[in-house]
Amino acid sequence: MTTGTVDAPQVGTLVPPASDHELVAAIHQLKKERNAVILAHYYQQPEIQELADFVGDSLALAQAADKTGAETILFAGVHFMAETAKILNPGRKVVLPDLSAGCSLADSAPPDKFRAFLDQHPDHVVVSYINCSAEVKAMSDIICTSSNAVRVVRSIPEDRKVIFAPDKHLGAYVQRVTGRPLVLWDGVCEVHVDISIDKLKFLLGKYPEAKLVAHPECPQHILDEADHVGSTSSLLSFVQNDPGTTFIVATEGGILHKMRQAVPGKNLIPAPANAENSCACAECPYMKMNTLEKVWSALATGQPEIVLEESVRARAEVALRRMMALG
Ligand code: 13P
Ligand code: SF4
């Protein structure tokens, strides 16, 4: 076990402000007192995106974490994202509002099973999607995100065999784009695989003028229908720059907040999930664990804090920095 919390101080006496308005004011005050920065992923609740200093996709968030001069990084996202910030910033405090905000992709690759898989495939270059644990990063040669996976794989000499983990759908997409055979780990994002192809086809029939934009964690049957495939940032810039006026968005519903702000006049329709839920969209239960109250509490107490074993952190940093050097 290389990650965890430092024992939390007694917070029983700390009473959170009663209203959202007061919570936001208290968070801004604590940010100043703690010299903290709030980094948030596009899948966070709108109220958290609104108070963040920076909102972005996984790559942009890693770059922002790398550049920050703040003493504390509050990461409003999931565990592997906060770990990434810590890998890049061993000297800074990194807090995650809810330590149980995990990721089905990261969970699909337990370090011991991943080690055994690598042992079965010697002489392969190991490319790991950033949605994995620090331990898996430490066993990898280079990391990628959904924005640069194609570029990362293309950077590997043609004569080298490549393992791609843990997302088999992103891996298969990279394989189709690059023409490179990849050995794929069998992991999926439970949110993107739950987007309903039947409901999506119904919507495409109902809105024939609509363009479909999709995240590459979606299975191929969704990507085959798409006009544009890319990371959350890439989907956002596509709907901003494309002359179309109606878009169906096949990724986690949180991105709709920034999209609606960016293109208020366009019709943005979330791709529906099989599961019935309140947003009628694909919703990541882990991303949605963070709340304003937990953000406030994490800043007030400095807990839960991300802690990494130094040998794991240092090896994971090598793989991460190779990606970051590619841009
Ligand atoms: P991005 O690389 O677009 O930020 O995607 C991260 C993620 O977890 C998607 O499910
Ligand atoms: Fe992980 Fe999927 Fe949630 Fe992204 S949307 S954090 S890949 S479970």
mmCIF file of C-alpha atoms and ligand atoms in Angstrom:
data_model
loop_
_atom_site.group_PDB
_atom_site.id
_atom_site.type_symbol
_atom_site.label_atom_id
_atom_site.label_comp_id
_atom_site.label_asym_id
_atom_site.label_seq_id
_atom_site.Cartn_x
_atom_site.Cartn_y
_atom_site.Cartn_z
ATOM 1 C CA MET A 1 0.000 0.000 0.000
ATOM 2 C CA THR A 2 1.750 3.177 -1.102
ATOM 3 C CA THR A 3 -1.078 5.667 -0.898
ATOM 4 C CA GLY A 4 -3.326 6.799 1.890
ATOM 5 C CA THR A 5 -4.070 9.492 4.377
ATOM 6 C CA VAL A 6 -2.082 10.895 7.197
ATOM 7 C CA ASP A 7 -4.295 10.449 10.279
ATOM 8 C CA ALA A 8 -6.912 13.172 10.100
ATOM 9 C CA PRO A 9 -6.952 15.724 12.908
ATOM 10 C CA GLN A 10 -10.115 15.768 14.999
ATOM 11 C CA VAL A 11 -12.512 17.702 12.815
ATOM 12 C CA GLY A 12 -15.536 17.189 15.032
ATOM 13 C CA THR A 13 -15.364 20.767 16.204
ATOM 14 C CA LEU A 14 -15.201 22.120 12.668
ATOM 15 C CA VAL A 15 -18.675 23.062 11.540
ATOM 16 C CA PRO A 16 -19.151 23.677 7.829
ATOM 17 C CA PRO A 17 -20.882 26.886 6.751
ATOM 18 C CA ALA A 18 -24.588 26.276 6.278
ATOM 19 C CA SER A 19 -25.262 27.536 2.756
ATOM 20 C CA ASP A 20 -23.485 26.978 -0.574
ATOM 21 C CA HIS A 21 -22.896 30.713 -0.780
ATOM 22 C CA GLU A 22 -21.100 30.734 2.591
ATOM 23 C CA LEU A 23 -19.187 27.553 1.713
ATOM 24 C CA VAL A 24 -17.848 29.176 -1.461
ATOM 25 C CA ALA A 25 -16.791 32.301 0.472
ATOM 26 C CA ALA A 26 -15.086 30.150 3.134
ATOM 27 C CA ILE A 27 -13.288 28.106 0.453
ATOM 28 C CA HIS A 28 -11.914 31.273 -1.176
ATOM 29 C CA GLN A 29 -10.718 32.496 2.232
ATOM 30 C CA LEU A 30 -9.042 29.150 3.066
ATOM 31 C CA LYS A 31 -7.380 29.098 -0.344
ATOM 32 C CA LYS A 32 -5.663 32.397 0.463
ATOM 33 C CA GLU A 33 -4.698 31.337 3.990
ATOM 34 C CA ARG A 34 -3.264 27.998 2.820
ATOM 35 C CA ASN A 35 -1.690 29.323 -0.416
ATOM 36 C CA ALA A 36 -3.723 26.655 -2.215
ATOM 37 C CA VAL A 37 -4.765 26.155 -5.807
ATOM 38 C CA ILE A 38 -7.900 24.259 -6.885
ATOM 39 C CA LEU A 39 -7.553 22.164 -10.030
ATOM 40 C CA ALA A 40 -10.783 20.614 -11.341
ATOM 41 C CA HIS A 41 -11.648 18.158 -14.079
ATOM 42 C CA TYR A 42 -14.457 18.896 -16.551
ATOM 43 C CA TYR A 43 -16.509 16.076 -14.984
ATOM 44 C CA GLN A 44 -16.817 17.859 -11.636
ATOM 45 C CA GLN A 45 -20.100 19.333 -10.428
ATOM 46 C CA PRO A 46 -20.682 22.824 -11.955
ATOM 47 C CA GLU A 47 -20.335 24.553 -8.567
ATOM 48 C CA ILE A 48 -16.870 23.045 -8.122
ATOM 49 C CA GLN A 49 -15.805 23.960 -11.675
ATOM 50 C CA GLU A 50 -16.940 27.534 -10.944
ATOM 51 C CA LEU A 51 -14.692 27.984 -7.929
ATOM 52 C CA ALA A 52 -11.638 26.233 -9.401
ATOM 53 C CA ASP A 53 -8.542 28.162 -10.443
ATOM 54 C CA PHE A 54 -8.150 25.880 -13.441
ATOM 55 C CA VAL A 55 -10.523 23.437 -15.175
ATOM 56 C CA GLY A 56 -9.206 21.070 -17.824
ATOM 57 C CA ASP A 57 -8.687 17.583 -19.168
ATOM 58 C CA SER A 58 -6.207 15.108 -17.683
ATOM 59 C CA LEU A 59 -3.245 16.369 -19.680
ATOM 60 C CA ALA A 60 -3.903 20.057 -19.047
ATOM 61 C CA LEU A 61 -4.439 19.336 -15.340
ATOM 62 C CA ALA A 62 -1.119 17.460 -15.106
ATOM 63 C CA GLN A 63 0.585 20.384 -16.832
ATOM 64 C CA ALA A 64 -1.112 22.878 -14.480
ATOM 65 C CA ALA A 65 -0.061 20.805 -11.458
ATOM 66 C CA ASP A 66 3.499 20.776 -12.768
ATOM 67 C CA LYS A 67 3.589 24.568 -13.130
ATOM 68 C CA THR A 68 1.913 25.636 -9.906
ATOM 69 C CA GLY A 69 3.797 27.492 -7.205
ATOM 70 C CA ALA A 70 1.041 26.939 -4.614
ATOM 71 C CA GLU A 71 1.909 25.138 -1.367
ATOM 72 C CA THR A 72 -1.251 23.026 -1.461
ATOM 73 C CA ILE A 73 -2.982 21.517 -4.485
ATOM 74 C CA LEU A 74 -6.625 20.638 -3.936
ATOM 75 C CA PHE A 75 -7.461 18.219 -6.718
ATOM 76 C CA ALA A 76 -11.159 18.170 -7.560
ATOM 77 C CA GLY A 77 -11.140 14.989 -9.603
ATOM 78 C CA VAL A 78 -10.447 11.322 -8.946
ATOM 79 C CA HIS A 79 -7.652 9.539 -7.103
ATOM 80 C CA PHE A 80 -5.289 8.850 -10.031
ATOM 81 C CA MET A 81 -5.417 12.541 -10.991
ATOM 82 C CA ALA A 82 -4.450 13.688 -7.495
ATOM 83 C CA GLU A 83 -1.718 11.032 -7.425
ATOM 84 C CA THR A 84 -0.391 12.405 -10.724
ATOM 85 C CA ALA A 85 -0.201 15.876 -9.169
ATOM 86 C CA LYS A 86 1.709 14.393 -6.207
ATOM 87 C CA ILE A 87 4.080 12.439 -8.471
ATOM 88 C CA LEU A 88 5.006 15.738 -10.119
ATOM 89 C CA ASN A 89 5.090 17.676 -6.823
ATOM 90 C CA PRO A 90 6.676 15.586 -4.061
ATOM 91 C CA GLY A 91 7.314 18.724 -1.997
ATOM 92 C CA ARG A 92 3.758 20.048 -2.061
ATOM 93 C CA LYS A 93 0.686 18.930 -0.167
ATOM 94 C CA VAL A 94 -1.942 17.371 -2.455
ATOM 95 C CA VAL A 95 -5.440 16.849 -1.092
ATOM 96 C CA LEU A 96 -8.394 15.050 -2.661
ATOM 97 C CA PRO A 97 -11.822 15.954 -1.217
ATOM 98 C CA ASP A 98 -12.926 12.294 -1.118
ATOM 99 C CA LEU A 99 -10.221 9.634 -1.009
ATOM 100 C CA SER A 100 -12.663 6.987 -2.235
ATOM 101 C CA ALA A 101 -13.167 8.821 -5.557
ATOM 102 C CA GLY A 102 -11.573 6.079 -7.661
ATOM 103 C CA CYS A 103 -11.815 5.048 -11.312
ATOM 104 C CA SER A 104 -12.946 1.771 -12.850
ATOM 105 C CA LEU A 105 -10.040 1.852 -15.310
ATOM 106 C CA ALA A 106 -7.430 2.345 -12.602
ATOM 107 C CA ASP A 107 -9.101 -0.384 -10.518
ATOM 108 C CA SER A 108 -9.000 -2.793 -13.484
ATOM 109 C CA ALA A 109 -5.207 -2.977 -13.250
ATOM 110 C CA PRO A 110 -4.127 -4.142 -9.770
ATOM 111 C CA PRO A 111 -0.326 -3.812 -9.545
ATOM 112 C CA ASP A 112 0.360 -7.531 -8.861
ATOM 113 C CA LYS A 113 -1.711 -8.684 -11.848
ATOM 114 C CA PHE A 114 -0.161 -5.987 -14.018
ATOM 115 C CA ARG A 115 3.345 -7.152 -13.028
ATOM 116 C CA ALA A 116 2.439 -10.724 -13.996
ATOM 117 C CA PHE A 117 1.048 -9.491 -17.350
ATOM 118 C CA LEU A 118 4.270 -7.586 -18.075
ATOM 119 C CA ASP A 119 6.309 -10.674 -17.206
ATOM 120 C CA GLN A 120 4.334 -12.614 -19.826
ATOM 121 C CA HIS A 121 5.254 -9.975 -22.431
ATOM 122 C CA PRO A 122 8.955 -9.263 -22.062
ATOM 123 C CA ASP A 123 10.626 -6.837 -24.497
ATOM 124 C CA HIS A 124 7.490 -4.732 -24.921
ATOM 125 C CA VAL A 125 7.396 -0.973 -24.475
ATOM 126 C CA VAL A 126 4.726 -0.288 -21.831
ATOM 127 C CA VAL A 127 2.382 2.622 -22.558
ATOM 128 C CA SER A 128 -0.079 3.298 -19.751
ATOM 129 C CA TYR A 129 -3.051 5.600 -19.903
ATOM 130 C CA ILE A 130 -2.871 8.133 -17.087
ATOM 131 C CA ASN A 131 -6.047 6.522 -15.593
ATOM 132 C CA CYS A 132 -3.997 4.031 -13.549
ATOM 133 C CA SER A 133 -2.391 3.841 -10.115
ATOM 134 C CA ALA A 134 1.034 5.259 -9.248
ATOM 135 C CA GLU A 135 2.283 1.658 -8.937
ATOM 136 C CA VAL A 136 1.212 0.864 -12.516
ATOM 137 C CA LYS A 137 2.754 4.137 -13.732
ATOM 138 C CA ALA A 138 5.965 3.087 -11.995
ATOM 139 C CA MET A 139 5.970 -0.147 -14.066
ATOM 140 C CA SER A 140 5.415 1.749 -17.332
ATOM 141 C CA ASP A 141 7.842 3.228 -19.828
ATOM 142 C CA ILE A 142 5.648 6.145 -20.810
ATOM 143 C CA ILE A 143 2.233 7.538 -19.837
ATOM 144 C CA CYS A 144 -0.382 8.970 -22.186
ATOM 145 C CA THR A 145 -3.721 10.715 -21.872
ATOM 146 C CA SER A 146 -6.667 10.683 -24.247
ATOM 147 C CA SER A 147 -5.273 13.856 -25.899
ATOM 148 C CA ASN A 148 -1.867 12.466 -26.776
ATOM 149 C CA ALA A 149 -2.225 8.655 -26.881
ATOM 150 C CA VAL A 150 -1.779 8.563 -30.668
ATOM 151 C CA ARG A 151 1.286 10.825 -30.502
ATOM 152 C CA VAL A 152 2.829 8.795 -27.677
ATOM 153 C CA VAL A 153 2.419 5.496 -29.556
ATOM 154 C CA ARG A 154 3.780 7.081 -32.762
ATOM 155 C CA SER A 155 6.856 8.217 -30.804
ATOM 156 C CA ILE A 156 7.852 4.566 -30.227
ATOM 157 C CA PRO A 157 10.151 3.076 -32.909
ATOM 158 C CA GLU A 158 8.186 0.937 -35.410
ATOM 159 C CA ASP A 159 10.214 -2.190 -34.666
ATOM 160 C CA ARG A 160 9.278 -2.206 -30.966
ATOM 161 C CA LYS A 161 6.346 -4.241 -29.619
ATOM 162 C CA VAL A 162 3.964 -2.216 -27.459
ATOM 163 C CA ILE A 163 1.658 -2.951 -24.518
ATOM 164 C CA PHE A 164 -1.206 -0.492 -24.051
ATOM 165 C CA ALA A 165 -3.034 -0.436 -20.702
ATOM 166 C CA PRO A 166 -5.458 -0.261 -19.018
ATOM 167 C CA ASP A 167 -8.223 0.946 -21.409
ATOM 168 C CA LYS A 168 -8.874 -1.563 -24.187
ATOM 169 C CA HIS A 169 -11.218 0.784 -26.058
ATOM 170 C CA LEU A 170 -8.756 3.681 -26.125
ATOM 171 C CA GLY A 171 -6.061 1.164 -27.061
ATOM 172 C CA ALA A 172 -8.154 -0.252 -29.917
ATOM 173 C CA TYR A 173 -8.841 3.290 -31.151
ATOM 174 C CA VAL A 174 -5.106 4.132 -31.121
ATOM 175 C CA GLN A 175 -4.473 0.869 -32.949
ATOM 176 C CA ARG A 176 -6.980 1.795 -35.689
ATOM 177 C CA VAL A 177 -5.535 5.322 -36.089
ATOM 178 C CA THR A 178 -1.858 4.378 -36.044
ATOM 179 C CA GLY A 179 -2.067 0.939 -37.686
ATOM 180 C CA ARG A 180 0.279 -0.311 -34.922
ATOM 181 C CA PRO A 181 -0.557 -3.681 -33.347
ATOM 182 C CA LEU A 182 -0.854 -3.204 -29.573
ATOM 183 C CA VAL A 183 -1.107 -5.761 -26.786
ATOM 184 C CA LEU A 184 -4.158 -4.528 -24.865
ATOM 185 C CA TRP A 185 -4.924 -4.839 -21.170
ATOM 186 C CA ASP A 186 -8.590 -5.786 -20.680
ATOM 187 C CA GLY A 187 -9.908 -2.716 -18.830
ATOM 188 C CA VAL A 188 -12.841 -0.404 -19.530
ATOM 189 C CA CYS A 189 -14.368 2.781 -18.187
ATOM 190 C CA GLU A 190 -17.690 1.718 -16.706
ATOM 191 C CA VAL A 191 -19.185 5.105 -17.612
ATOM 192 C CA HIS A 192 -18.281 5.224 -21.312
ATOM 193 C CA VAL A 193 -19.196 1.582 -21.961
ATOM 194 C CA ASP A 194 -22.640 2.269 -20.531
ATOM 195 C CA ILE A 195 -23.545 4.803 -23.249
ATOM 196 C CA SER A 196 -26.489 3.224 -25.053
ATOM 197 C CA ILE A 197 -25.986 2.663 -28.780
ATOM 198 C CA ASP A 198 -29.751 2.115 -29.236
ATOM 199 C CA LYS A 199 -30.718 5.384 -27.537
ATOM 200 C CA LEU A 200 -27.900 7.130 -29.407
ATOM 201 C CA LYS A 201 -29.125 5.867 -32.789
ATOM 202 C CA PHE A 202 -32.622 7.019 -31.894
ATOM 203 C CA LEU A 203 -31.252 10.529 -31.168
ATOM 204 C CA LEU A 204 -29.231 10.576 -34.400
ATOM 205 C CA GLY A 205 -32.464 9.740 -36.265
ATOM 206 C CA LYS A 206 -34.408 12.423 -34.397
ATOM 207 C CA TYR A 207 -31.754 15.103 -35.022
ATOM 208 C CA PRO A 208 -30.339 14.290 -38.485
ATOM 209 C CA GLU A 209 -28.421 17.589 -38.528
ATOM 210 C CA ALA A 210 -26.628 16.736 -35.250
ATOM 211 C CA LYS A 211 -22.923 15.958 -35.128
ATOM 212 C CA LEU A 212 -21.749 13.294 -32.696
ATOM 213 C CA VAL A 213 -18.616 13.988 -30.654
ATOM 214 C CA ALA A 214 -17.216 11.101 -28.599
ATOM 215 C CA HIS A 215 -14.478 10.366 -26.086
ATOM 216 C CA PRO A 216 -12.133 7.529 -27.156
ATOM 217 C CA GLU A 217 -12.975 5.543 -24.004
ATOM 218 C CA CYS A 218 -16.259 4.721 -25.800
ATOM 219 C CA PRO A 219 -16.483 1.333 -27.511
ATOM 220 C CA GLN A 220 -15.929 1.167 -31.277
ATOM 221 C CA HIS A 221 -19.665 0.924 -32.110
ATOM 222 C CA ILE A 222 -20.074 4.449 -30.675
ATOM 223 C CA LEU A 223 -16.862 5.844 -32.209
ATOM 224 C CA ASP A 224 -17.883 4.500 -35.652
ATOM 225 C CA GLU A 225 -20.869 6.889 -35.583
ATOM 226 C CA ALA A 226 -18.826 9.910 -34.449
ATOM 227 C CA ASP A 227 -17.951 13.030 -36.438
ATOM 228 C CA HIS A 228 -15.162 13.820 -33.986
ATOM 229 C CA VAL A 229 -13.285 11.694 -31.439
ATOM 230 C CA GLY A 230 -11.117 13.313 -28.788
ATOM 231 C CA SER A 231 -10.367 14.139 -25.175
ATOM 232 C CA THR A 232 -12.770 16.294 -23.194
ATOM 233 C CA SER A 233 -10.806 19.446 -24.172
ATOM 234 C CA SER A 234 -10.831 18.388 -27.797
ATOM 235 C CA LEU A 235 -14.622 17.798 -27.748
ATOM 236 C CA LEU A 236 -15.084 21.247 -26.214
ATOM 237 C CA SER A 237 -13.001 22.977 -28.888
ATOM 238 C CA PHE A 238 -14.746 21.015 -31.661
ATOM 239 C CA VAL A 239 -18.214 22.250 -30.647
ATOM 240 C CA GLN A 240 -16.787 25.790 -30.358
ATOM 241 C CA ASN A 241 -15.113 25.833 -33.766
ATOM 242 C CA ASP A 242 -17.412 23.670 -35.884
ATOM 243 C CA PRO A 243 -20.142 25.586 -37.780
ATOM 244 C CA GLY A 244 -22.754 22.977 -36.740
ATOM 245 C CA THR A 245 -25.459 24.030 -34.265
ATOM 246 C CA THR A 246 -26.559 20.677 -32.763
ATOM 247 C CA PHE A 247 -24.169 18.231 -31.103
ATOM 248 C CA ILE A 248 -24.671 14.937 -29.320
ATOM 249 C CA VAL A 249 -21.945 14.569 -26.693
ATOM 250 C CA ALA A 250 -20.792 11.027 -25.902
ATOM 251 C CA THR A 251 -18.812 11.387 -22.711
ATOM 252 C CA GLU A 252 -19.456 12.101 -19.023
ATOM 253 C CA GLY A 253 -22.177 14.732 -18.615
ATOM 254 C CA GLY A 254 -20.034 17.155 -16.558
ATOM 255 C CA ILE A 255 -18.424 18.521 -19.736
ATOM 256 C CA LEU A 256 -21.807 19.981 -20.746
ATOM 257 C CA HIS A 257 -21.352 22.752 -18.149
ATOM 258 C CA LYS A 258 -18.330 24.312 -19.885
ATOM 259 C CA MET A 259 -19.766 23.567 -23.349
ATOM 260 C CA ARG A 260 -22.998 25.424 -22.563
ATOM 261 C CA GLN A 261 -20.995 28.405 -21.315
ATOM 262 C CA ALA A 262 -18.763 28.338 -24.412
ATOM 263 C CA VAL A 263 -21.562 27.979 -27.003
ATOM 264 C CA PRO A 264 -24.811 29.169 -25.356
ATOM 265 C CA GLY A 265 -26.603 29.366 -28.706
ATOM 266 C CA LYS A 266 -25.927 25.756 -29.731
ATOM 267 C CA ASN A 267 -28.079 22.727 -28.965
ATOM 268 C CA LEU A 268 -26.017 20.288 -26.874
ATOM 269 C CA ILE A 269 -27.521 16.874 -26.181
ATOM 270 C CA PRO A 270 -25.851 14.399 -23.801
ATOM 271 C CA ALA A 271 -25.578 10.852 -25.140
ATOM 272 C CA PRO A 272 -27.854 8.761 -22.900
ATOM 273 C CA ALA A 273 -26.675 5.884 -20.744
ATOM 274 C CA ASN A 274 -28.330 2.482 -20.381
ATOM 275 C CA ALA A 275 -28.613 3.116 -16.644
ATOM 276 C CA GLU A 276 -31.483 5.377 -15.631
ATOM 277 C CA ASN A 277 -30.179 8.377 -13.682
ATOM 278 C CA SER A 278 -31.198 11.910 -12.833
ATOM 279 C CA CYS A 279 -29.112 13.592 -15.568
ATOM 280 C CA ALA A 280 -30.234 11.226 -18.400
ATOM 281 C CA CYS A 281 -26.567 11.193 -19.366
ATOM 282 C CA ALA A 282 -23.408 9.206 -18.677
ATOM 283 C CA GLU A 283 -22.420 10.061 -15.117
ATOM 284 C CA CYS A 284 -19.176 9.079 -13.344
ATOM 285 C CA PRO A 285 -20.112 8.177 -9.755
ATOM 286 C CA TYR A 286 -16.510 8.717 -8.603
ATOM 287 C CA MET A 287 -16.164 12.217 -10.050
ATOM 288 C CA LYS A 288 -19.471 13.131 -8.457
ATOM 289 C CA MET A 289 -18.296 12.140 -4.936
ATOM 290 C CA ASN A 290 -16.652 15.538 -4.496
ATOM 291 C CA THR A 291 -18.912 18.196 -3.009
ATOM 292 C CA LEU A 292 -18.464 21.811 -1.927
ATOM 293 C CA GLU A 293 -18.541 20.682 1.702
ATOM 294 C CA LYS A 294 -15.785 18.110 1.115
ATOM 295 C CA VAL A 295 -13.690 20.731 -0.726
ATOM 296 C CA TRP A 296 -14.115 23.052 2.250
ATOM 297 C CA SER A 297 -13.239 20.309 4.726
ATOM 298 C CA ALA A 298 -10.128 19.241 2.755
ATOM 299 C CA LEU A 299 -8.834 22.813 2.739
ATOM 300 C CA ALA A 300 -9.726 23.372 6.396
ATOM 301 C CA THR A 301 -8.031 20.183 7.662
ATOM 302 C CA GLY A 302 -5.432 19.455 4.952
ATOM 303 C CA GLN A 303 -6.961 15.949 4.726
ATOM 304 C CA PRO A 304 -7.298 13.529 3.041
ATOM 305 C CA GLU A 305 -3.768 13.931 1.761
ATOM 306 C CA ILE A 306 -2.145 11.889 -1.015
ATOM 307 C CA VAL A 307 0.953 10.113 0.276
ATOM 308 C CA LEU A 308 3.247 8.079 -1.991
ATOM 309 C CA GLU A 309 6.155 5.793 -1.330
ATOM 310 C CA GLU A 310 9.174 7.673 -2.733
ATOM 311 C CA SER A 311 10.583 4.794 -4.821
ATOM 312 C CA VAL A 312 7.189 4.337 -6.544
ATOM 313 C CA ARG A 313 6.724 8.069 -7.010
ATOM 314 C CA ALA A 314 10.176 8.541 -8.534
ATOM 315 C CA ARG A 315 9.730 5.698 -11.060
ATOM 316 C CA ALA A 316 6.228 6.904 -11.965
ATOM 317 C CA GLU A 317 7.625 10.409 -12.492
ATOM 318 C CA VAL A 318 10.094 9.146 -15.107
ATOM 319 C CA ALA A 319 7.247 7.675 -17.191
ATOM 320 C CA LEU A 320 5.088 10.778 -16.736
ATOM 321 C CA ARG A 321 7.863 13.199 -17.650
ATOM 322 C CA ARG A 322 8.566 11.249 -20.860
ATOM 323 C CA MET A 323 4.955 11.997 -21.862
ATOM 324 C CA MET A 324 5.152 15.623 -20.793
ATOM 325 C CA ALA A 325 8.312 16.134 -22.812
ATOM 326 C CA LEU A 326 6.279 15.187 -25.922
ATOM 327 C CA GLY A 327 3.818 18.010 -25.143
HETATM 328 P P1 13P B 1 -9.666 13.322 -20.399
HETATM 329 O O1 13P B 1 -8.309 12.872 -20.839
HETATM 330 O O2 13P B 1 -10.478 13.794 -21.558
HETATM 331 O O3 13P B 1 -9.570 14.302 -19.303
HETATM 332 O O4 13P B 1 -10.458 12.043 -19.842
HETATM 333 C C1 13P B 1 -10.246 11.602 -18.537
HETATM 334 C C2 13P B 1 -11.249 10.621 -18.131
HETATM 335 O O5 13P B 1 -11.216 10.091 -17.048
HETATM 336 C C3 13P B 1 -12.258 10.270 -19.077
HETATM 337 O O6 13P B 1 -13.136 9.381 -18.512
HETATM 338 FE FE1 SF4 B 2 -12.575 6.626 -14.583
HETATM 339 FE FE2 SF4 B 2 -14.500 6.493 -16.381
HETATM 340 FE FE3 SF4 B 2 -14.858 8.001 -14.246
HETATM 341 FE FE4 SF4 B 2 -13.110 8.744 -16.176
HETATM 342 S S1 SF4 B 2 -15.334 8.565 -16.354
HETATM 343 S S2 SF4 B 2 -12.754 8.781 -13.959
HETATM 344 S S3 SF4 B 2 -12.322 6.730 -16.807
HETATM 345 S S4 SF4 B 2 -14.625 5.738 -14.259
#
